[in-house]
């Protein structure tokens, strides 16, 4: 064999091993949770992909955790993206730096956490994606900090809310779907969630995704995140704040005023919905006008429920790539 062929063969083998290493890293990155001090938090997060890749930040919801994005992260890392999946405040290894900091779950606080996370990691601009609480947070970041948001992927579309708007009663059928919000408004509900947080979460998973037949092992993998010492306090405050039953922090008042006006989102966006989402969610036709940049919506079929990234990881990863493509 010619020396040149040997050299080419070695380079080829090295490239193959490098690709395999990157793939394995993408598959196993959730086994090595990192920590970074950002704002009022010490945030735990998973990371996948190469440092030179386009940053993507993926945000989970309640009561879920970063494992909603394990397969999505592997798919995106294989395409060259640099993926970050942080635990929200009150989940997993994320902790408050000061015991005196209010355990605040209001929407502006969660969005500010993302900006602090980006600042700590020196991420100037990222594609942001999310579902449930994570979608609302991603929407807010895109609306209030468009200069930090390259593109957006939001499950169930536009979820920015206001305390004033939440005062308006819904139809009885719609109110029924928010039963846990009213349960959490009571002392009994707070104690019940503290005592039964895993059973409660499993019930939400089952009702929000009626066609998703997750295993006990899959649930147990995520349920550990609910053992966070601040999880119950953050959950209770989030739902009470929405109904005007709990105060937020004054430092977020200006942000909440902006959000109460339901600002439009100008960054390129893809919204997604599952065809079997059992959780309360808006009709896509009702929010399409809130997205003023390049925009697409997809309803994912096949019995896909509320936890769309984990139930349909390829569809979510494809949406990230599509939204990124809108920027070119």
XYZ file of C-alpha atoms in Angstrom:
328
model
C 0.000 0.000 0.000
C 1.244 3.458 -0.909
C 2.250 5.748 1.989
C -0.266 8.324 0.761
C -3.058 5.732 0.976
C -1.975 4.791 4.483
C -2.080 8.441 5.565
C -5.505 8.929 3.974
C -6.709 5.774 5.700
C -5.481 7.009 9.060
C -7.183 10.367 8.566
C -10.389 8.576 7.610
C -10.245 6.357 10.691
C -9.536 9.380 12.890
C -12.550 11.174 11.424
C -14.749 8.131 12.022
C -13.602 7.833 15.642
C -14.159 11.562 16.140
C -17.723 11.296 14.828
C -18.344 8.277 17.055
C -16.980 10.129 20.079
C -19.200 13.121 19.361
C -22.221 10.839 18.976
C -21.505 9.063 22.250
C -21.003 12.405 23.974
C -24.393 13.526 22.686
C -25.973 10.321 23.931
C -24.391 10.348 27.400
C -24.107 14.048 28.209
C -27.031 13.877 30.659
C -24.953 11.642 32.933
C -22.584 14.538 33.685
C -24.590 17.503 34.922
C -22.639 20.757 35.048
C -23.211 23.720 37.385
C -22.805 27.446 36.848
C -23.579 30.425 39.057
C -25.970 32.712 37.199
C -27.988 35.537 38.758
C -29.605 34.305 41.959
C -29.057 30.651 41.098
C -26.478 27.916 40.838
C -27.930 26.311 37.711
C -27.519 22.656 36.851
C -27.499 21.874 33.153
C -26.752 19.215 30.572
C -24.655 20.039 27.532
C -24.200 18.342 24.155
C -22.355 19.112 20.942
C -19.164 20.905 20.008
C -18.205 24.283 21.525
C -18.091 25.917 18.080
C -21.676 24.968 17.247
C -24.685 27.308 17.145
C -25.946 27.621 20.758
C -29.394 26.143 21.440
C -31.066 26.478 24.857
C -33.937 24.097 25.589
C -36.324 24.732 28.480
C -38.490 22.121 30.175
C -41.891 22.501 31.798
C -43.847 21.402 34.873
C -43.784 18.690 36.045
C -41.019 17.530 33.735
C -37.262 18.006 33.599
C -34.218 18.084 31.340
C -34.744 14.457 30.216
C -37.548 15.694 27.979
C -34.681 16.760 25.708
C -32.205 13.904 25.926
C -32.963 12.517 22.460
C -33.484 15.980 20.978
C -30.051 17.014 22.254
C -28.394 13.994 20.667
C -30.061 14.700 17.325
C -29.053 18.364 17.364
C -25.513 17.655 18.533
C -25.100 15.249 15.621
C -26.064 18.128 13.307
C -23.372 20.393 14.766
C -25.387 22.403 17.302
C -24.175 23.214 20.819
C -27.087 22.359 23.102
C -27.692 23.491 26.688
C -30.562 22.122 28.778
C -30.823 23.822 32.196
C -32.897 22.751 35.152
C -35.390 25.523 35.899
C -35.442 27.021 39.389
C -36.927 24.435 41.733
C -35.768 21.415 39.722
C -32.876 18.985 39.773
C -29.520 20.339 40.881
C -30.425 24.020 40.446
C -30.201 25.836 43.791
C -30.661 29.367 45.094
C -27.391 30.975 46.121
C -28.987 32.777 49.082
C -31.452 31.191 51.493
C -33.169 34.567 51.826
C -34.035 34.881 48.119
C -37.810 34.613 47.573
C -38.865 31.290 46.069
C -40.558 33.105 43.236
C -42.136 31.274 40.308
C -43.515 34.237 38.357
C -42.954 34.267 34.614
C -40.539 37.223 34.523
C -38.289 35.602 37.119
C -37.898 32.428 35.053
C -37.123 34.427 31.912
C -34.525 36.512 33.755
C -32.898 33.256 34.860
C -32.337 32.358 31.196
C -30.665 35.681 30.442
C -28.450 35.254 33.519
C -27.611 31.722 32.340
C -26.607 33.058 28.921
C -24.529 35.817 30.476
C -22.709 33.372 32.761
C -21.860 31.104 29.817
C -20.997 34.102 27.603
C -23.675 33.159 25.071
C -24.490 36.311 23.148
C -27.339 34.862 21.090
C -29.066 31.477 21.024
C -31.930 29.569 19.491
C -34.423 29.105 22.329
C -36.919 26.243 22.506
C -39.407 25.070 25.094
C -42.716 23.518 26.103
C -45.119 24.257 28.963
C -43.351 26.594 31.465
C -40.361 26.373 29.152
C -42.355 27.593 26.149
C -43.719 30.556 28.109
C -40.199 31.391 29.259
C -38.809 31.054 25.739
C -41.600 33.289 24.410
C -40.752 35.958 26.981
C -37.044 35.883 26.202
C -37.820 36.222 22.492
C -40.302 39.050 23.096
C -38.275 41.125 25.564
C -34.724 40.263 24.481
C -34.922 39.698 20.702
C -31.270 40.727 20.401
C -30.362 37.615 22.436
C -32.684 35.256 20.526
C -31.667 34.010 17.082
C -34.848 31.963 16.627
C -37.654 30.413 18.670
C -39.401 27.042 18.858
C -42.458 27.070 21.095
C -44.799 24.175 21.802
C -48.391 25.449 22.072
C -47.332 28.788 20.667
C -47.780 32.084 22.471
C -48.109 31.500 26.218
C -47.234 34.896 27.721
C -49.792 35.775 30.411
C -50.842 38.494 32.800
C -52.472 38.559 36.212
C -55.103 40.999 34.969
C -56.116 38.810 32.037
C -56.270 35.776 34.326
C -59.031 37.431 36.359
C -61.515 36.746 33.567
C -63.415 33.480 34.172
C -63.342 30.735 31.573
C -66.077 28.348 30.518
C -66.817 25.567 33.032
C -65.182 22.974 30.764
C -62.047 25.085 30.419
C -61.925 25.758 34.161
C -62.097 22.013 34.817
C -58.865 21.451 32.902
C -57.098 23.818 35.325
C -58.174 21.878 38.421
C -54.643 21.667 39.841
C -54.243 25.442 39.676
C -57.151 25.827 42.095
C -55.911 22.942 44.245
C -52.566 24.703 44.596
C -54.356 27.873 45.665
C -55.251 26.170 48.956
C -53.181 25.192 51.961
C -54.504 21.656 51.509
C -53.158 21.653 47.950
C -49.717 22.804 49.011
C -49.523 20.081 51.662
C -50.902 17.518 49.240
C -48.306 18.316 46.599
C -45.512 18.204 49.177
C -46.629 14.764 50.333
C -47.431 13.310 46.897
C -45.279 15.145 44.379
C -44.303 12.020 42.400
C -47.808 10.576 42.244
C -49.073 14.023 41.303
C -46.530 14.385 38.510
C -47.307 10.941 37.126
C -51.011 11.812 37.019
C -50.241 15.001 35.081
C -48.051 13.060 32.652
C -50.870 10.581 32.052
C -53.623 13.154 31.557
C -51.519 15.592 29.539
C -50.249 12.842 27.208
C -52.975 10.172 27.189
C -51.428 8.225 24.297
C -47.844 8.306 25.606
C -47.161 4.966 27.272
C -44.015 5.887 29.186
C -42.337 3.272 31.345
C -41.798 3.432 35.087
C -38.064 3.753 34.398
C -38.593 6.797 32.156
C -40.740 8.476 34.791
C -38.333 7.620 37.623
C -35.457 9.165 35.670
C -37.223 12.539 35.684
C -38.957 12.268 39.070
C -35.655 12.719 40.896
C -35.723 16.347 39.751
C -38.833 16.971 41.866
C -36.892 16.189 45.044
C -35.337 19.648 44.787
C -35.918 21.410 48.149
C -37.502 24.424 46.419
C -39.686 22.504 43.972
C -42.962 22.726 45.876
C -42.495 26.387 46.818
C -41.744 27.387 43.205
C -44.679 25.370 41.844
C -47.171 26.758 44.360
C -45.996 30.336 43.880
C -46.150 30.034 40.081
C -49.818 29.047 40.037
C -50.877 31.373 42.847
C -49.117 34.300 41.182
C -51.015 33.646 37.951
C -54.327 34.029 39.798
C -53.199 37.119 41.681
C -53.127 35.204 44.966
C -49.398 35.735 45.529
C -47.220 38.777 44.982
C -44.212 38.860 42.730
C -41.002 40.778 43.362
C -40.937 44.511 42.715
C -37.777 44.192 40.632
C -39.826 42.401 37.959
C -42.670 44.952 37.853
C -41.442 46.721 34.722
C -41.040 43.431 32.868
C -44.508 42.294 33.916
C -46.008 45.556 32.663
C -44.482 44.887 29.268
C -45.724 41.299 29.278
C -49.246 42.333 30.310
C -49.445 44.195 26.980
C -48.848 40.859 25.198
C -45.897 41.997 23.057
C -45.449 40.550 19.592
C -42.521 38.266 18.867
C -40.395 39.364 15.927
C -37.722 36.657 15.784
C -38.085 33.723 13.343
C -40.365 31.166 14.973
C -41.723 27.654 14.597
C -44.643 26.661 16.811
C -45.645 23.061 17.412
C -48.647 21.229 18.806
C -49.298 17.563 19.466
C -52.513 16.074 18.111
C -53.223 14.418 21.486
C -52.280 17.189 23.920
C -54.466 16.637 26.982
C -53.260 19.754 28.811
C -54.898 23.190 28.447
C -53.547 24.841 25.309
C -54.634 27.554 22.857
C -55.800 27.017 19.299
C -52.880 27.745 16.920
C -55.127 30.036 14.864
C -55.557 32.271 17.895
C -51.865 33.071 18.323
C -50.389 33.043 14.821
C -50.689 36.841 14.570
C -48.438 37.312 17.610
C -45.449 36.135 15.557
C -44.352 38.887 13.181
C -41.121 37.374 11.889
C -40.816 34.434 9.512
C -43.178 31.857 10.956
C -44.443 28.294 10.569
C -46.725 26.053 12.599
C -46.843 22.255 12.609
C -49.281 19.918 14.322
C -47.468 16.660 15.042
C -49.671 13.622 14.536
C -49.531 10.097 15.907
C -50.936 10.549 19.412
C -48.374 13.159 20.521
C -49.202 14.792 23.817
C -48.001 17.664 25.977
C -44.384 16.571 26.430
C -43.740 16.898 22.711
C -39.911 16.955 22.763
C -39.730 13.594 24.532
C -42.648 12.032 22.664
C -41.596 13.274 19.211
C -37.889 14.184 19.481
C -37.209 14.182 15.744
C -40.089 16.584 15.090
C -38.803 18.970 17.757
C -35.201 18.757 16.536
C -36.386 19.347 12.960
C -38.252 22.456 14.157
C -35.043 23.848 15.671
C -33.251 23.306 12.340
C -36.177 24.863 10.460
C -36.269 27.943 12.701
C -32.504 28.301 12.302
C -32.972 28.118 8.538
C -35.413 31.038 8.696
C -32.522 33.263 9.807
C -30.430 32.619 6.710
